[in-house]
mmCIF file of C-alpha atoms in Angstrom:
data_model
loop_
_atom_site.group_PDB
_atom_site.id
_atom_site.type_symbol
_atom_site.label_atom_id
_atom_site.label_comp_id
_atom_site.label_asym_id
_atom_site.label_seq_id
_atom_site.Cartn_x
_atom_site.Cartn_y
_atom_site.Cartn_z
ATOM 1 C CA MET A 12 53.434 31.222 4.992
ATOM 2 C CA GLU A 13 50.664 32.609 2.775
ATOM 3 C CA ASP A 14 48.104 30.428 4.542
ATOM 4 C CA ILE A 15 48.838 31.826 7.976
ATOM 5 C CA ASN A 16 48.391 35.370 6.660
ATOM 6 C CA ALA A 17 45.080 34.446 5.045
ATOM 7 C CA ILE A 18 43.784 32.831 8.205
ATOM 8 C CA ALA A 19 44.978 35.788 10.310
ATOM 9 C CA LEU A 20 42.628 38.007 8.295
ATOM 10 C CA LEU A 21 39.742 36.320 10.097
ATOM 11 C CA GLN A 22 40.883 37.534 13.487
ATOM 12 C CA ASP A 23 39.019 40.786 12.945
ATOM 13 C CA PRO A 24 35.494 40.064 14.224
ATOM 14 C CA VAL A 25 33.674 42.102 11.565
ATOM 15 C CA ARG A 26 35.678 40.526 8.774
ATOM 16 C CA ARG A 27 34.985 37.123 10.234
ATOM 17 C CA ARG A 28 31.227 37.749 10.392
ATOM 18 C CA LEU A 29 31.272 38.865 6.762
ATOM 19 C CA TYR A 30 33.287 35.835 5.702
ATOM 20 C CA GLU A 31 31.030 33.423 7.547
ATOM 21 C CA TYR A 32 27.933 35.041 6.103
ATOM 22 C CA VAL A 33 29.186 34.825 2.498
ATOM 23 C CA VAL A 34 30.270 31.197 2.982
ATOM 24 C CA ALA A 35 26.940 30.182 4.492
ATOM 25 C CA GLN A 36 24.923 31.486 1.522
ATOM 26 C CA GLY A 37 26.588 29.184 -1.023
ATOM 27 C CA ARG A 38 26.044 31.796 -3.764
ATOM 28 C CA GLU A 39 27.257 35.234 -4.816
ATOM 29 C CA VAL A 40 26.594 37.876 -2.169
ATOM 30 C CA GLY A 41 26.466 41.638 -2.780
ATOM 31 C CA ARG A 42 27.975 44.327 -0.547
ATOM 32 C CA ASN A 43 24.662 45.691 0.730
ATOM 33 C CA GLU A 44 23.404 42.295 1.735
ATOM 34 C CA ALA A 45 26.647 41.360 3.503
ATOM 35 C CA ALA A 46 26.771 44.726 5.313
ATOM 36 C CA GLU A 47 23.226 44.282 6.552
ATOM 37 C CA ALA A 48 23.864 40.736 7.724
ATOM 38 C CA ALA A 49 27.005 41.752 9.612
ATOM 39 C CA GLY A 50 25.360 44.872 11.032
ATOM 40 C CA VAL A 51 27.947 47.326 9.688
ATOM 41 C CA ALA A 52 27.974 50.220 7.235
ATOM 42 C CA ARG A 53 28.256 49.432 3.536
ATOM 43 C CA THR A 54 31.632 51.163 3.093
ATOM 44 C CA LEU A 55 33.154 49.270 6.006
ATOM 45 C CA ALA A 56 31.769 45.979 4.661
ATOM 46 C CA ALA A 57 33.168 46.783 1.207
ATOM 47 C CA HIS A 58 36.599 47.448 2.710
ATOM 48 C CA HIS A 59 36.664 44.170 4.618
ATOM 49 C CA LEU A 60 35.221 42.108 1.739
ATOM 50 C CA ASP A 61 37.964 43.431 -0.524
ATOM 51 C CA ARG A 62 40.615 42.617 2.088
ATOM 52 C CA LEU A 63 39.271 39.058 2.241
ATOM 53 C CA THR A 64 39.430 38.900 -1.553
ATOM 54 C CA GLU A 65 43.023 40.191 -1.632
ATOM 55 C CA GLY A 66 43.927 37.600 0.979
ATOM 56 C CA GLY A 67 42.501 34.828 -1.204
ATOM 57 C CA LEU A 68 39.651 33.805 1.109
ATOM 58 C CA LEU A 69 36.906 35.207 -1.134
ATOM 59 C CA GLU A 70 36.581 35.657 -4.871
ATOM 60 C CA SER A 71 34.841 38.684 -6.333
ATOM 61 C CA GLY A 72 33.019 39.306 -9.565
ATOM 62 C CA SER A 73 30.405 41.687 -10.844
ATOM 63 C CA ARG A 74 26.796 41.043 -11.630
ATOM 64 C CA ARG A 75 23.593 43.008 -12.050
ATOM 65 C CA LEU A 76 21.789 42.074 -8.866
ATOM 66 C CA THR A 77 18.432 43.149 -10.292
ATOM 67 C CA GLY A 78 18.524 40.258 -12.745
ATOM 68 C CA ARG A 79 17.829 42.717 -15.586
ATOM 69 C CA SER A 80 20.171 43.457 -18.452
ATOM 70 C CA GLY A 81 20.557 46.065 -21.160
ATOM 71 C CA PRO A 82 20.158 49.862 -20.866
ATOM 72 C CA GLY A 83 18.489 51.009 -17.655
ATOM 73 C CA ALA A 84 19.387 47.850 -15.777
ATOM 74 C CA GLY A 85 21.849 49.749 -13.608
ATOM 75 C CA ARG A 86 25.521 49.331 -12.929
ATOM 76 C CA PRO A 87 26.827 45.835 -12.207
ATOM 77 C CA ALA A 88 27.399 45.326 -8.487
ATOM 78 C CA LYS A 89 30.415 43.690 -6.908
ATOM 79 C CA VAL A 90 29.623 40.218 -5.587
ATOM 80 C CA TYR A 91 31.595 37.783 -3.454
ATOM 81 C CA THR A 92 31.812 33.996 -3.082
ATOM 82 C CA ARG A 93 34.109 31.718 -1.135
ATOM 83 C CA ALA A 94 37.442 31.010 -2.822
ATOM 84 C CA ARG A 95 37.883 27.354 -3.718
ATOM 85 C CA ALA A 96 41.404 27.103 -2.346
ATOM 86 C CA GLU A 97 41.867 25.295 0.952
ATOM 87 C CA ARG A 98 43.894 26.878 3.777
ATOM 88 C CA SER A 99 45.473 25.101 6.667
ATOM 89 C CA VAL A 100 48.200 25.777 9.159
ATOM 90 C CA SER A 101 49.835 23.215 11.388
ATOM 91 C CA LEU A 102 52.324 24.107 14.082
ATOM 92 C CA PRO A 103 54.617 22.292 14.191
ATOM 93 C CA ALA A 104 54.424 21.304 10.530
ATOM 94 C CA ARG A 105 52.433 18.090 10.095
ATOM 95 C CA ASP A 106 51.191 16.570 6.864
ATOM 96 C CA TYR A 107 48.151 14.404 7.435
ATOM 97 C CA ARG A 108 46.928 15.058 3.891
ATOM 98 C CA THR A 109 49.762 13.090 2.337
ATOM 99 C CA ALA A 110 49.292 10.320 4.896
ATOM 100 C CA ALA A 111 45.568 10.170 4.070
ATOM 101 C CA GLU A 112 46.230 10.063 0.341
ATOM 102 C CA LEU A 113 48.798 7.299 0.644
ATOM 103 C CA LEU A 114 46.546 5.231 2.900
ATOM 104 C CA ALA A 115 43.622 5.764 0.531
ATOM 105 C CA GLU A 116 45.733 4.767 -2.454
ATOM 106 C CA ALA A 117 46.832 1.579 -0.726
ATOM 107 C CA ALA A 118 43.262 0.810 0.402
ATOM 108 C CA GLU A 119 41.969 1.409 -3.131
ATOM 109 C CA GLN A 120 44.582 -0.875 -4.672
ATOM 110 C CA ALA A 121 43.903 -3.590 -2.129
ATOM 111 C CA GLY A 122 40.115 -3.207 -2.474
ATOM 112 C CA LEU A 123 39.601 -2.504 1.223
ATOM 113 C CA ASP A 124 36.301 -0.604 0.829
ATOM 114 C CA ALA A 125 34.322 -2.882 3.146
ATOM 115 C CA GLY A 126 36.905 -2.729 5.927
ATOM 116 C CA LEU A 127 37.221 1.046 5.655
ATOM 117 C CA CYS A 128 33.438 1.500 5.780
ATOM 118 C CA ALA A 129 33.161 -0.783 8.813
ATOM 119 C CA ALA A 130 35.818 1.277 10.611
ATOM 120 C CA ALA A 131 34.073 4.520 9.627
ATOM 121 C CA ARG A 132 30.713 3.251 10.876
ATOM 122 C CA ARG A 133 32.270 2.224 14.194
ATOM 123 C CA ARG A 134 33.906 5.641 14.500
ATOM 124 C CA GLY A 135 30.598 7.386 13.832
ATOM 125 C CA GLU A 136 28.891 5.263 16.481
ATOM 126 C CA ALA A 137 31.694 5.972 18.949
ATOM 127 C CA LEU A 138 31.397 9.719 18.324
ATOM 128 C CA ARG A 139 27.658 9.514 18.961
ATOM 129 C CA GLY A 140 28.467 7.658 22.200
ATOM 130 C CA SER A 141 25.492 6.661 24.303
ATOM 131 C CA ALA A 142 23.198 9.191 22.598
ATOM 132 C CA THR A 143 20.113 7.791 20.917
ATOM 133 C CA PRO A 144 19.915 7.949 17.122
ATOM 134 C CA CYS A 145 19.393 11.435 15.758
ATOM 135 C CA GLY A 146 15.800 12.540 16.526
ATOM 136 C CA ASP A 147 14.956 14.872 13.643
ATOM 137 C CA LEU A 148 16.427 16.933 10.828
ATOM 138 C CA ASP A 149 17.094 19.982 13.021
ATOM 139 C CA GLU A 150 19.142 17.824 15.350
ATOM 140 C CA ALA A 151 20.974 16.427 12.328
ATOM 141 C CA VAL A 152 21.750 19.957 11.087
ATOM 142 C CA ALA A 153 23.234 20.917 14.472
ATOM 143 C CA MET A 154 25.333 17.756 14.655
ATOM 144 C CA LEU A 155 26.576 18.030 11.050
ATOM 145 C CA ALA A 156 27.490 21.688 11.581
ATOM 146 C CA THR A 157 29.803 20.806 14.461
ATOM 147 C CA ARG A 158 31.569 18.333 12.167
ATOM 148 C CA GLY A 159 32.161 20.947 9.454
ATOM 149 C CA TYR A 160 29.659 19.748 6.837
ATOM 150 C CA GLU A 161 27.964 23.177 6.498
ATOM 151 C CA PRO A 162 24.457 21.673 6.413
ATOM 152 C CA HIS A 163 21.310 23.483 5.354
ATOM 153 C CA LEU A 164 17.702 22.418 5.257
ATOM 154 C CA GLU A 165 16.193 22.275 1.775
ATOM 155 C CA GLY A 166 12.564 22.073 0.690
ATOM 156 C CA ALA A 167 11.153 22.711 4.162
ATOM 157 C CA GLY A 168 7.749 24.388 4.301
ATOM 158 C CA SER A 169 7.973 25.637 0.743
ATOM 159 C CA GLY A 170 6.878 24.425 -2.664
ATOM 160 C CA GLU A 171 3.385 24.154 -4.042
ATOM 161 C CA GLY A 172 1.315 21.337 -2.644
ATOM 162 C CA ALA A 173 4.173 20.579 -0.221
ATOM 163 C CA THR A 174 5.335 17.798 -2.519
ATOM 164 C CA THR A 175 8.986 18.259 -1.692
ATOM 165 C CA GLU A 176 10.000 16.528 1.508
ATOM 166 C CA PRO A 177 12.639 18.423 3.482
ATOM 167 C CA VAL A 178 16.204 17.114 3.244
ATOM 168 C CA VAL A 179 19.472 18.224 4.752
ATOM 169 C CA ARG A 180 22.129 18.978 2.143
ATOM 170 C CA MET A 181 25.735 19.786 2.926
ATOM 171 C CA ARG A 182 27.871 22.404 1.215
ATOM 172 C CA ASN A 183 31.192 21.121 2.494
ATOM 173 C CA CYS A 184 32.948 17.780 2.290
ATOM 174 C CA PRO A 185 35.378 17.517 5.215
ATOM 175 C CA PHE A 186 37.344 14.934 3.199
ATOM 176 C CA HIS A 187 37.316 16.924 -0.046
ATOM 177 C CA ALA A 188 40.920 16.546 -1.204
ATOM 178 C CA VAL A 189 41.033 12.761 -0.659
ATOM 179 C CA ALA A 190 37.453 12.309 -1.901
ATOM 180 C CA GLU A 191 38.399 13.968 -5.198
ATOM 181 C CA ARG A 192 41.211 11.478 -5.738
ATOM 182 C CA PHE A 193 39.425 8.316 -4.592
ATOM 183 C CA PRO A 194 35.712 9.123 -4.857
ATOM 184 C CA PRO A 195 33.973 5.740 -4.412
ATOM 185 C CA LEU A 196 36.275 4.702 -1.575
ATOM 186 C CA VAL A 197 36.221 7.952 0.399
ATOM 187 C CA CYS A 198 32.581 8.876 -0.328
ATOM 188 C CA GLY A 199 31.601 5.372 0.815
ATOM 189 C CA MET A 200 33.624 5.948 3.991
ATOM 190 C CA ASN A 201 31.896 9.299 4.516
ATOM 191 C CA LEU A 202 28.437 7.739 4.151
ATOM 192 C CA ALA A 203 29.318 4.979 6.623
ATOM 193 C CA LEU A 204 30.666 7.541 9.122
ATOM 194 C CA LEU A 205 27.434 9.542 8.878
ATOM 195 C CA GLU A 206 25.328 6.395 9.227
ATOM 196 C CA GLY A 207 27.185 5.688 12.446
ATOM 197 C CA LEU A 208 26.810 9.257 13.684
ATOM 198 C CA LEU A 209 23.089 9.500 12.925
ATOM 199 C CA GLY A 210 22.161 5.913 13.700
ATOM 200 C CA THR A 211 20.610 3.626 11.113
ATOM 201 C CA ASP A 212 17.336 2.823 12.875
ATOM 202 C CA GLY A 213 16.270 6.298 14.025
ATOM 203 C CA ALA A 214 13.973 9.013 12.697
ATOM 204 C CA VAL A 215 16.441 10.213 10.063
ATOM 205 C CA ARG A 216 18.744 8.435 7.696
ATOM 206 C CA ALA A 217 21.730 9.260 5.503
ATOM 207 C CA ARG A 218 21.639 8.382 1.814
ATOM 208 C CA MET A 219 24.082 8.904 -1.020
ATOM 209 C CA ASP A 220 22.834 11.577 -3.454
ATOM 210 C CA ALA A 221 25.899 13.157 -5.002
ATOM 211 C CA ARG A 222 25.750 16.512 -6.797
ATOM 212 C CA PRO A 223 28.517 18.669 -8.239
ATOM 213 C CA GLY A 224 30.178 20.866 -5.637
ATOM 214 C CA GLU A 225 28.462 19.371 -2.568
ATOM 215 C CA CYS A 226 28.895 16.583 -0.049
ATOM 216 C CA CYS A 227 27.807 13.227 -1.520
ATOM 217 C CA VAL A 228 25.245 12.539 1.223
ATOM 218 C CA VAL A 229 21.790 13.873 2.072
ATOM 219 C CA VAL A 230 19.934 13.305 5.333
ATOM 220 C CA GLU A 231 16.185 12.764 5.215
ATOM 221 C CA ASN A 232 13.298 11.533 7.348
ATOM 222 C CA SER A 233 13.297 7.737 7.486
ATOM 223 C CA LYS A 234 9.537 7.448 7.066
ATOM 224 C CA ASN A 235 9.720 8.944 3.587
ATOM 225 C CA ASN A 236 11.566 6.010 2.293
ATOM 226 C CA ASP A 237 9.464 2.968 1.986
ATOM 227 C CA ASP A 238 10.085 2.898 -1.779
ATOM 228 C CA MET B 22 44.185 22.547 -36.889
ATOM 229 C CA THR B 23 44.601 23.117 -33.199
ATOM 230 C CA ALA B 24 43.055 20.899 -30.582
ATOM 231 C CA SER B 25 41.051 23.397 -28.570
ATOM 232 C CA ALA B 26 38.486 22.350 -25.997
ATOM 233 C CA HIS B 27 35.874 22.648 -28.741
ATOM 234 C CA ALA B 28 37.744 20.576 -31.306
ATOM 235 C CA ALA B 29 38.344 17.615 -28.985
ATOM 236 C CA HIS B 30 36.110 15.434 -26.878
ATOM 237 C CA LEU B 31 37.068 13.056 -24.103
ATOM 238 C CA ALA B 32 36.426 9.348 -24.618
ATOM 239 C CA GLN B 33 36.359 6.880 -21.742
ATOM 240 C CA LEU B 34 36.325 3.119 -21.494
ATOM 241 C CA ASN B 35 35.979 1.111 -18.342
ATOM 242 C CA VAL B 36 35.768 -2.637 -18.002
ATOM 243 C CA ALA B 37 34.273 -4.552 -15.085
ATOM 244 C CA THR B 38 34.467 -8.277 -14.447
ATOM 245 C CA LEU B 39 31.165 -9.594 -13.110
ATOM 246 C CA ARG B 40 31.395 -11.772 -10.011
ATOM 247 C CA HIS B 41 28.092 -13.403 -10.948
ATOM 248 C CA PRO B 42 26.027 -13.508 -14.172
ATOM 249 C CA LEU B 43 23.789 -10.487 -14.791
ATOM 250 C CA ASP B 44 20.635 -12.532 -14.088
ATOM 251 C CA ASP B 45 21.958 -13.652 -10.690
ATOM 252 C CA PRO B 46 19.951 -12.184 -7.754
ATOM 253 C CA ARG B 47 23.211 -11.024 -6.177
ATOM 254 C CA VAL B 48 23.698 -8.610 -9.102
ATOM 255 C CA ALA B 49 20.035 -7.502 -9.191
ATOM 256 C CA PRO B 50 20.649 -4.163 -7.394
ATOM 257 C CA PHE B 51 23.157 -3.261 -10.110
ATOM 258 C CA VAL B 52 20.795 -4.261 -12.916
ATOM 259 C CA GLU B 53 18.010 -2.190 -11.329
ATOM 260 C CA MET B 54 20.219 0.903 -11.380
ATOM 261 C CA LEU B 55 21.228 0.498 -15.053
ATOM 262 C CA ASP B 56 18.255 2.302 -16.636
ATOM 263 C CA PRO B 57 18.053 5.291 -14.268
ATOM 264 C CA VAL B 58 21.815 5.803 -14.265
ATOM 265 C CA ASN B 59 22.059 5.532 -18.064
ATOM 266 C CA ALA B 60 19.170 7.995 -18.373
ATOM 267 C CA ALA B 61 21.044 10.337 -16.023
ATOM 268 C CA ALA B 62 24.134 10.030 -18.239
ATOM 269 C CA ASP B 63 22.151 10.838 -21.391
ATOM 270 C CA GLY B 64 20.820 13.993 -19.707
ATOM 271 C CA ALA B 65 24.065 15.000 -17.991
ATOM 272 C CA PRO B 66 25.762 18.287 -18.948
ATOM 273 C CA GLY B 67 28.556 17.634 -21.443
ATOM 274 C CA PHE B 68 27.387 14.134 -22.429
ATOM 275 C CA VAL B 69 28.038 13.366 -26.106
ATOM 276 C CA TRP B 70 27.619 9.655 -26.802
ATOM 277 C CA ARG B 71 27.662 6.211 -25.230
ATOM 278 C CA LEU B 72 27.921 2.729 -26.641
ATOM 279 C CA VAL B 73 24.704 0.702 -26.758
ATOM 280 C CA GLU B 74 23.991 -2.670 -28.292
ATOM 281 C CA ASP B 75 21.722 -2.570 -31.370
ATOM 282 C CA GLY B 76 18.108 -2.602 -30.194
ATOM 283 C CA GLU B 77 19.078 -2.478 -26.506
ATOM 284 C CA ALA B 78 19.205 0.288 -23.899
ATOM 285 C CA ASP B 79 22.775 -0.414 -22.838
ATOM 286 C CA ALA B 80 25.971 -2.245 -23.729
ATOM 287 C CA THR B 81 25.909 -4.921 -21.036
ATOM 288 C CA GLY B 82 25.181 -7.617 -23.639
ATOM 289 C CA LEU B 83 28.321 -6.795 -25.608
ATOM 290 C CA ARG B 84 31.266 -8.715 -24.261
ATOM 291 C CA PRO B 85 34.242 -7.656 -26.410
ATOM 292 C CA ALA B 86 36.710 -7.977 -23.539
ATOM 293 C CA GLY B 87 35.661 -11.406 -22.264
ATOM 294 C CA GLU B 88 32.576 -13.479 -21.471
ATOM 295 C CA ASP B 89 32.141 -12.068 -17.946
ATOM 296 C CA VAL B 90 33.467 -8.558 -18.624
ATOM 297 C CA ILE B 91 31.019 -5.713 -19.243
ATOM 298 C CA VAL B 92 32.231 -2.530 -20.917
ATOM 299 C CA ASN B 93 31.286 1.118 -20.638
ATOM 300 C CA LEU B 94 32.338 3.303 -23.565
ATOM 301 C CA SER B 95 31.296 6.958 -23.779
ATOM 302 C CA VAL B 96 32.315 10.401 -25.045
ATOM 303 C CA TRP B 97 32.127 13.713 -23.139
ATOM 304 C CA GLU B 98 32.773 17.361 -23.965
ATOM 305 C CA THR B 99 35.214 17.834 -21.096
ATOM 306 C CA GLN B 100 36.954 15.856 -18.404
ATOM 307 C CA GLU B 101 35.055 17.861 -15.758
ATOM 308 C CA ALA B 102 31.713 16.825 -17.276
ATOM 309 C CA LEU B 103 32.693 13.154 -17.150
ATOM 310 C CA TRP B 104 34.034 13.488 -13.584
ATOM 311 C CA ASP B 105 30.861 15.174 -12.363
ATOM 312 C CA PHE B 106 28.723 12.433 -13.871
ATOM 313 C CA ALA B 107 30.907 9.576 -12.657
ATOM 314 C CA TYR B 108 31.356 10.816 -9.109
ATOM 315 C CA ARG B 109 28.780 13.577 -8.443
ATOM 316 C CA SER B 110 25.535 11.963 -9.650
ATOM 317 C CA GLY B 111 23.533 8.811 -8.966
ATOM 318 C CA HIS B 112 26.390 6.938 -10.639
ATOM 319 C CA LEU B 113 28.498 7.354 -7.478
ATOM 320 C CA GLU B 114 26.165 4.956 -5.646
ATOM 321 C CA VAL B 115 26.910 2.291 -8.290
ATOM 322 C CA MET B 116 30.625 2.966 -7.843
ATOM 323 C CA ARG B 117 30.385 2.765 -4.066
ATOM 324 C CA ARG B 118 28.935 -0.740 -4.251
ATOM 325 C CA ARG B 119 31.204 -1.960 -7.061
ATOM 326 C CA ARG B 120 32.948 -4.526 -4.872
ATOM 327 C CA ASP B 121 29.626 -6.323 -4.342
ATOM 328 C CA TRP B 122 29.246 -7.048 -8.034
ATOM 329 C CA PHE B 123 32.630 -6.816 -9.728
ATOM 330 C CA ALA B 124 35.953 -8.540 -9.227
ATOM 331 C CA ARG B 125 38.844 -6.294 -8.290
ATOM 332 C CA HIS B 126 41.078 -5.498 -11.215
ATOM 333 C CA VAL B 127 44.799 -5.654 -10.663
ATOM 334 C CA GLU B 128 45.423 -3.889 -13.957
ATOM 335 C CA ALA B 129 43.940 -0.551 -15.021
ATOM 336 C CA HIS B 130 40.197 -0.820 -15.677
ATOM 337 C CA LEU B 131 39.524 2.763 -16.791
ATOM 338 C CA VAL B 132 41.161 4.658 -19.640
ATOM 339 C CA LEU B 133 40.624 8.185 -20.973
ATOM 340 C CA TRP B 134 41.753 9.647 -24.284
ATOM 341 C CA TRP B 135 40.967 12.599 -26.528
ATOM 342 C CA VAL B 136 39.150 12.191 -29.832
ATOM 343 C CA PRO B 137 38.358 14.799 -32.488
ATOM 344 C CA ALA B 138 34.861 16.209 -31.862
ATOM 345 C CA GLY B 139 32.434 14.163 -33.942
ATOM 346 C CA HIS B 140 34.547 11.004 -33.897
ATOM 347 C CA VAL B 141 32.769 7.980 -32.473
ATOM 348 C CA PRO B 142 35.326 5.587 -31.005
ATOM 349 C CA THR B 143 35.039 1.902 -31.846
ATOM 350 C CA VAL B 144 35.253 -0.827 -29.229
ATOM 351 C CA GLY B 145 38.490 -2.023 -30.848
ATOM 352 C CA GLU B 146 40.027 1.424 -30.607
ATOM 353 C CA ALA B 147 38.944 1.696 -26.975
ATOM 354 C CA LEU B 148 40.456 -1.668 -26.037
ATOM 355 C CA GLU B 149 43.696 -0.612 -27.766
ATOM 356 C CA ARG B 150 43.834 2.487 -25.561
ATOM 357 C CA LEU B 151 43.333 0.370 -22.463
ATOM 358 C CA ALA B 152 46.092 -1.989 -23.603
ATOM 359 C CA ASP B 153 48.323 1.041 -24.230
ATOM 360 C CA LEU B 154 47.710 2.339 -20.692
ATOM 361 C CA ARG B 155 48.367 -1.087 -19.207
ATOM 362 C CA ALA B 156 51.560 -1.593 -21.197
ATOM 363 C CA HIS B 157 53.113 1.861 -21.083
ATOM 364 C CA GLY B 158 51.440 3.723 -18.220
ATOM 365 C CA PRO B 159 49.681 7.092 -18.591
ATOM 366 C CA SER B 160 50.539 9.178 -21.658
ATOM 367 C CA PRO B 161 48.661 11.719 -23.810
ATOM 368 C CA ARG B 162 47.444 8.687 -25.810
ATOM 369 C CA ALA B 163 45.852 6.916 -22.843
ATOM 370 C CA PHE B 164 45.492 8.250 -19.311
ATOM 371 C CA THR B 165 43.390 8.303 -16.141
ATOM 372 C CA PHE B 166 41.726 10.931 -13.935
ATOM 373 C CA ALA B 167 44.710 10.877 -11.584
ATOM 374 C CA SER B 168 47.216 11.325 -14.411
ATOM 375 C CA SER B 169 45.370 13.336 -17.024
ATOM 376 C CA TYR B 170 46.544 15.183 -20.118
ATOM 377 C CA THR B 171 44.908 18.105 -21.925
ATOM 378 C CA ALA B 172 43.606 17.932 -25.476
ATOM 379 C CA ALA B 173 46.470 20.240 -26.473
ATOM 380 C CA GLN B 174 49.007 17.767 -25.103
ATOM 381 C CA ALA B 175 47.321 15.020 -27.108
ATOM 382 C CA ALA B 176 47.150 17.142 -30.283
ATOM 383 C CA PRO B 177 49.636 15.168 -32.426
ATOM 384 C CA ASP B 178 47.774 11.985 -31.593
ATOM 385 C CA LEU B 179 44.375 13.533 -32.319
ATOM 386 C CA GLN B 180 45.225 14.415 -35.898
ATOM 387 C CA ALA B 181 46.056 10.808 -36.661
ATOM 388 C CA VAL B 182 42.426 9.788 -36.136
ATOM 389 C CA PRO B 183 40.071 10.861 -38.923
ATOM 390 C CA PRO B 184 36.626 12.108 -37.831
ATOM 391 C CA THR B 185 33.889 9.642 -38.705
ATOM 392 C CA LEU B 186 30.800 11.805 -38.306
#
C-alpha cells in the first residue's frame, strides 16, 4: 500500500500547493521559488518538499541556480522535479490498466486502428456534447486541463518579430502506460479523441507533433495552417 | 571485452509491404514525408547510421525482402534514442497512418539486435535477425521493444561479429 501513503501526503494543503507548483513548471524548481509560489516560509517549504521526495512523489537533485560554475559560483541549491513513477489507488481493487493493455494488444494484432480512432472521435464529440467547436487556444487550455493533459501555452506574445505562432503543448499523456507499449495505435486514438473534443472545423485544431516526454499532440490556430 | 553501453550499438530492421506502388497517388502522403522524416532521423540524438541506396536519399528502391516490401535498416547508440525517434518525433505521424499504405503483417515486422560499435550491419545479416525472431521468438540475438535485452545480455553474441569499421 505504498501508493496510498504517497497519495495521502497530498492531503496537507501546503504540501499539495508545493507539489502542484513543481509539477506545473515542467523543470527543476528550487526551494525559494517554490516557497514564494506557495506563500510559505522557505524552511517550511523545504520540509514539505523533502517529505514529498521521501514519499516518492518528487525527485530531488542539486544544481547551481545561478547558471555559473567554478569558484565563486556559490553552493549548489536543492532542486525538485516530479517523480516519473505513476501512483494510483482503487478501492475496491480494480485493474483497468491490464484490461487496457490486453485490448490494445488485441487491437494492434488485428490492425483495428481505424475502428479505434472512429470510436475515440465519437467519444470526444460526445464529451463536447452540444457545445460548439473550441473557440480559441485559451478555451482549449481550460478544456485540456480538466482532462488531465497539463496544457501550457507556448510561443505566445514572445519571440523576436513574433514569428512563432502560439501553440498549446501538453506535459502529460493520460494514456501514458498504454501509449508507451503501443505508440502508433494509442497515440492515434488520443489524436482522434482530441479532434472530437475540440471539433475539426473550428478556430483551433489538434495535430500530431510528438516530442520526447510530452503528449504527442499540439493544438494550434486553424488559420495558421494553409500549408 | 565487455559489452558496455559504449561498446555496443542497437541495430533495427523493419519491413513494410506496400499496398500500392510508391508512385501511386494513394501512397503520395508517405512519399512526401520520406525526406523530412529521414532528415529528422539523421539529426536525431543517438543516431548512428541508416541504410541508403547508392546515389539515393533513402532505401526505398532496395527490395531485398520482396518486390513490394520496403526496408528500414538503421543503427542507434541506445534503445531509448531509437524509441524517441520512432515514437516521439515526426516519425510517429508516419506510424499512425501506416495502415493506409502498408499491409498488416501477421509475422514480426520489426527486429532489434546489438552490434559492436562501429559495425555496419548488412541487409543479409538484418534479414537473418528477422528470420531468427520469427522462428524462435525474442532472444538476446533478436528482439523487439516489448521484449528487449540489454547489450550485456547479448554480449556472447556480440563478440561473434567482427567490427567492420
